[in-house]
Structures are given as structure tokens and as C-alpha cells.
Amino acid sequence: MLLPVNATLGVVLALLLAAAAAVAALASLGRSREILPAGLRAAVQLAAVSLLIGWVVHALPPLLAFVALMYAVAVRTAGRRITHNRTWWWAALPIAAGVVPVIALLLLTGLLPVRGIALIPVTGILIGGALTATVLGGRRALDELASRRGEAEAGMALGLLDRDARLEIARPAASDALLPGLDQTRTVGLVTLPGAFVGMLLGGASPVQAGVVQLFVLVALMAVQAAAVATVLELVARGRLHREE
């Protein structure tokens, strides 16, 4: 085991969570009140998943239901991070655009078996990556359009289509959503040893096997995130996803 599950670990987790909230509050980062609930929610959700996972991996219907639940939660989380109006549900499209083709390719080639013990972690990693890229890309695009509205309107006045004018303004900002994934891929093995690599080693796999699995995860995530950012940017440019009521 990487970490012993005992009372000491619980105390350390509580201290780290409190420290994160305290630092955010002292630095006036504006998210201090969200940190403690997020940590407690994560604990409850992981406890529930730990109990459910043993059941869903053995039958296809609960397995598919669990994957659908992961997707639905990701859509709502991403949509509500981007906007609070009714257009939030459009976040379903970029997440699906990134995840569905990759999972379909893996299933069709036989690289990923339709078994919970394999499908759930891989799908979860990809949905998580798509969620992050969708939130960052959508928020950056809308923020840029809000701060440079005059430039977008000037482009429209010069004859550009609304979509094209918005794209010219929002595209550079939205593309920054790809930077975390790119940096992680560029520095893997030198700066960080990601979870899939460490997990494979702890599970008894050889370093080569662990490296191949981690490489797959990183490349798949880049494909998922690129598709998610491209799709959310298009939705913003077409006015489908916006912040105006």
C-alpha cells in the first residue's frame, strides 16, 4: 500500500484540508469557503464509490448506469462552472465529443474490455480530463469575450460573421486550457510520476508495462481535451453557451 489507512492518515488529511482553506482565505483567493465542503464531499463520495464498485463491476446494466452517472455529474459540474443560466447543459457536448470517440476506439479495437474493473477507471480519467478542459476553455473564452466585447463588435461591423468575430477573440484564450495537459505530458517521468504509473507499479506490473499504460493515458487525455476545447469554443462562438440571461 502507498499509504496506511489509519487514524494518523485521517488527522493529516484534516490538517491539509484546513491548511488549504486557511491559505486561500489569507490570500483572499475567493474560494476558501468551497475547499472544506469539497474535501468532505470527496470523502463521502469515495466512500460510497468504494462500496458500489464491487457490485457494478460484475454486471453490465449497473456498470453502464455508473458510467452514465459519472458523465451526468461531469456535465452539470462543468456547465455550472461556465455559466449559471440555462445554457449550462451544452457542456454535455464537449465532454461527449472528447470521451465517446476515444472509448469507442478502445472498445472496437479490443484494447479495453467491457468489464467494470477496466472500463470505469479509464472512462473516469477521460471524463475528468474532458471536464477540466471544458471548464477552462469555456470560462476563458467567455471571460475574453466579455472584456473585449468592443473588438468583437468591431469585427462584426466590418463584415465578419458573428461566429467568426467571436472566434478571433476567444480562440487564443480558450486554447490555454490545453496547457496543463501539455505540461504534464512534457514533464512526465522528469517532474511527476502520475497516478496510473504508480498504481500499476503498486499492483505488481513491470516498469515497462506501467510506462506504456501511463503513456496511453496521457495521449488519450490530450486527444480528449483537444476535442473538448474545440467543441466548447465553437459553442461559445455560436452563442449557444453564454452568460447573458
XYZ file of C-alpha atoms in Angstrom:
245
model
C 0.000 0.000 0.000
C 1.149 3.516 -0.797
C -0.380 4.935 2.404
C -1.577 3.145 5.545
C -5.280 3.578 6.258
C -5.317 4.557 9.929
C -6.174 7.382 12.310
C -2.902 9.207 11.579
C -3.805 9.470 7.913
C -7.203 10.913 8.848
C -5.587 13.565 11.052
C -3.089 14.515 8.319
C -5.882 14.802 5.740
C -7.884 17.041 8.068
C -4.853 19.268 8.686
C -4.092 19.562 4.977
C -7.696 20.441 4.187
C -7.784 23.069 6.931
C -4.456 24.480 5.744
C -5.702 24.759 2.164
C -8.784 26.668 3.318
C -6.734 28.907 5.612
C -4.188 29.817 2.939
C -6.947 30.566 0.422
C -8.670 32.793 2.994
C -5.494 34.651 3.998
C -4.590 35.247 0.361
C -8.158 36.371 -0.421
C -8.407 33.880 -3.279
C -12.181 33.844 -3.045
C -12.538 30.054 -2.839
C -11.800 29.383 0.823
C -15.417 28.538 1.674
C -15.530 25.931 -1.096
C -12.452 23.969 -0.012
C -13.749 22.326 3.190
C -17.089 21.241 1.670
C -15.237 19.947 -1.399
C -12.919 17.829 0.741
C -15.757 16.446 2.857
C -17.826 15.750 -0.246
C -14.897 13.903 -1.813
C -14.576 11.726 1.295
C -18.275 10.826 1.264
C -18.328 10.180 -2.486
C -15.217 7.999 -2.415
C -16.638 6.005 0.479
C -19.855 5.432 -1.476
C -17.969 4.517 -4.649
C -15.783 2.090 -2.710
C -18.917 0.279 -1.584
C -20.593 0.378 -5.011
C -17.641 -0.543 -7.161
C -17.604 -4.159 -6.074
C -21.208 -4.526 -7.205
C -21.190 -2.648 -10.504
C -18.112 -4.368 -11.940
C -19.880 -7.732 -12.121
C -22.928 -6.840 -14.245
C -23.354 -4.755 -17.406
C -26.538 -2.755 -16.527
C -25.201 -1.275 -13.261
C -21.845 -0.734 -14.965
C -23.412 1.360 -17.732
C -25.584 3.181 -15.193
C -22.494 4.089 -13.178
C -20.705 5.416 -16.280
C -23.813 7.455 -17.166
C -23.840 8.871 -13.633
C -20.199 9.938 -13.953
C -20.986 11.667 -17.234
C -24.088 13.427 -15.864
C -22.224 14.757 -12.821
C -19.364 15.964 -15.031
C -21.779 17.776 -17.358
C -23.539 19.585 -14.537
C -20.280 20.462 -12.793
C -18.697 21.832 -15.973
C -21.833 23.641 -17.116
C -22.395 25.365 -13.795
C -18.743 26.431 -13.634
C -19.057 28.093 -17.025
C -22.470 29.754 -16.657
C -25.422 29.908 -14.287
C -28.112 30.328 -16.905
C -29.981 27.627 -18.794
C -27.295 27.184 -21.429
C -25.143 25.196 -18.970
C -26.418 21.892 -20.352
C -24.489 22.497 -23.596
C -21.445 21.342 -21.616
C -22.697 17.831 -22.373
C -21.499 18.204 -25.958
C -17.774 18.965 -25.480
C -17.399 16.276 -22.813
C -19.048 13.683 -25.056
C -17.113 14.897 -28.109
C -13.873 14.189 -26.302
C -14.675 10.973 -24.461
C -17.013 8.983 -26.719
C -14.684 8.623 -29.766
C -11.737 7.511 -27.599
C -13.766 4.953 -25.640
C -15.372 3.692 -28.862
C -11.939 3.258 -30.471
C -10.643 1.324 -27.468
C -13.699 -0.919 -27.349
C -13.738 -1.602 -31.106
C -10.040 -2.489 -31.155
C -10.412 -4.757 -28.128
C -7.840 -2.818 -26.114
C -10.459 -2.034 -23.480
C -12.720 -4.905 -22.368
C -16.333 -4.254 -21.393
C -15.610 -5.018 -17.768
C -16.066 -2.660 -14.864
C -12.613 -3.173 -13.459
C -11.186 -1.741 -16.711
C -13.955 0.451 -18.135
C -14.730 2.508 -15.031
C -11.216 3.821 -14.256
C -10.365 4.549 -17.898
C -13.685 6.277 -18.549
C -13.391 8.191 -15.285
C -9.938 9.502 -16.170
C -11.088 10.628 -19.610
C -14.298 12.241 -18.347
C -12.300 14.064 -15.695
C -9.893 15.384 -18.307
C -12.741 16.494 -20.557
C -14.452 18.210 -17.627
C -11.337 20.219 -16.772
C -10.700 21.233 -20.384
C -14.344 22.194 -20.923
C -14.443 24.374 -17.807
C -11.142 26.110 -18.516
C -11.832 26.575 -22.219
C -15.404 27.782 -21.712
C -14.600 30.178 -18.889
C -11.552 31.654 -20.614
C -13.469 32.125 -23.873
C -16.418 33.869 -22.194
C -14.158 35.993 -19.999
C -12.195 37.144 -23.052
C -15.354 37.990 -24.976
C -16.691 39.966 -22.017
C -13.505 42.010 -21.597
C -13.029 42.583 -25.348
C -16.643 42.957 -26.438
C -15.846 46.125 -28.361
C -13.311 44.323 -30.520
C -15.779 41.547 -31.326
C -18.453 44.100 -32.254
C -15.943 45.977 -34.395
C -15.210 42.793 -36.300
C -18.914 42.246 -36.886
C -19.263 45.842 -38.086
C -16.506 45.202 -40.614
C -18.497 42.351 -42.099
C -17.311 39.299 -40.165
C -19.936 36.759 -39.204
C -20.810 36.822 -35.502
C -19.224 33.382 -35.083
C -16.010 34.360 -36.834
C -15.642 37.598 -34.886
C -16.089 35.788 -31.581
C -13.644 33.060 -32.612
C -10.929 35.596 -33.390
C -11.220 36.996 -29.876
C -11.865 33.823 -27.850
C -9.659 31.234 -29.572
C -6.253 32.235 -28.084
C -7.668 32.391 -24.555
C -9.572 29.102 -24.833
C -6.506 27.307 -26.154
C -4.772 27.931 -22.819
C -6.993 25.165 -21.427
C -4.670 22.683 -23.157
C -1.572 23.873 -21.282
C -1.957 21.750 -18.092
C -2.243 18.544 -20.116
C 0.624 19.522 -22.406
C 2.885 20.383 -19.475
C 2.034 17.142 -17.689
C 2.855 15.143 -20.813
C 6.098 17.013 -21.463
C 7.378 16.579 -17.904
C 6.140 13.052 -17.101
C 8.912 10.960 -15.610
C 11.073 14.028 -15.022
C 8.894 16.155 -12.747
C 5.931 13.920 -11.919
C 5.068 10.228 -11.723
C 1.309 10.232 -12.409
C -1.228 8.024 -10.670
C -1.638 5.392 -13.390
C 2.118 4.721 -13.415
C 2.390 4.473 -9.645
C -0.792 2.403 -9.391
C 0.472 -0.114 -11.940
C 3.765 -0.467 -10.096
C 1.998 -0.980 -6.770
C -0.232 -3.546 -8.457
C 2.777 -5.628 -9.455
C 3.244 -4.535 -13.088
C 6.710 -4.106 -14.540
C 8.072 -0.582 -15.054
C 7.705 -1.032 -18.826
C 4.050 -2.052 -18.541
C 3.376 0.851 -16.171
C 5.086 3.259 -18.553
C 3.046 2.077 -21.537
C -0.237 2.442 -19.628
C 0.724 5.929 -18.457
C 1.707 6.932 -21.998
C -1.685 5.766 -23.244
C -3.445 7.790 -20.543
C -1.530 10.960 -21.375
C -2.005 10.677 -25.147
C -5.691 9.800 -24.772
C -6.180 12.766 -22.453
C -4.599 15.129 -24.966
C -6.980 13.882 -27.651
C -9.977 14.176 -25.324
C -9.058 17.655 -24.144
C -8.331 18.967 -27.632
C -11.756 17.816 -28.819
C -13.455 19.231 -25.714
C -11.804 22.654 -26.042
C -12.528 22.853 -29.778
C -16.180 21.990 -29.184
C -16.758 24.346 -26.250
C -15.068 27.154 -28.217
C -17.428 26.540 -31.123
C -20.436 26.609 -28.783
C -19.313 29.920 -27.311
C -18.634 31.389 -30.758
C -22.094 30.397 -31.973
C -23.735 31.857 -28.862
C -25.093 28.503 -27.680
C -23.156 28.760 -24.435
C -23.262 32.228 -22.910
C -23.724 34.120 -19.656
C -26.481 36.529 -20.617
C -29.953 35.624 -19.359
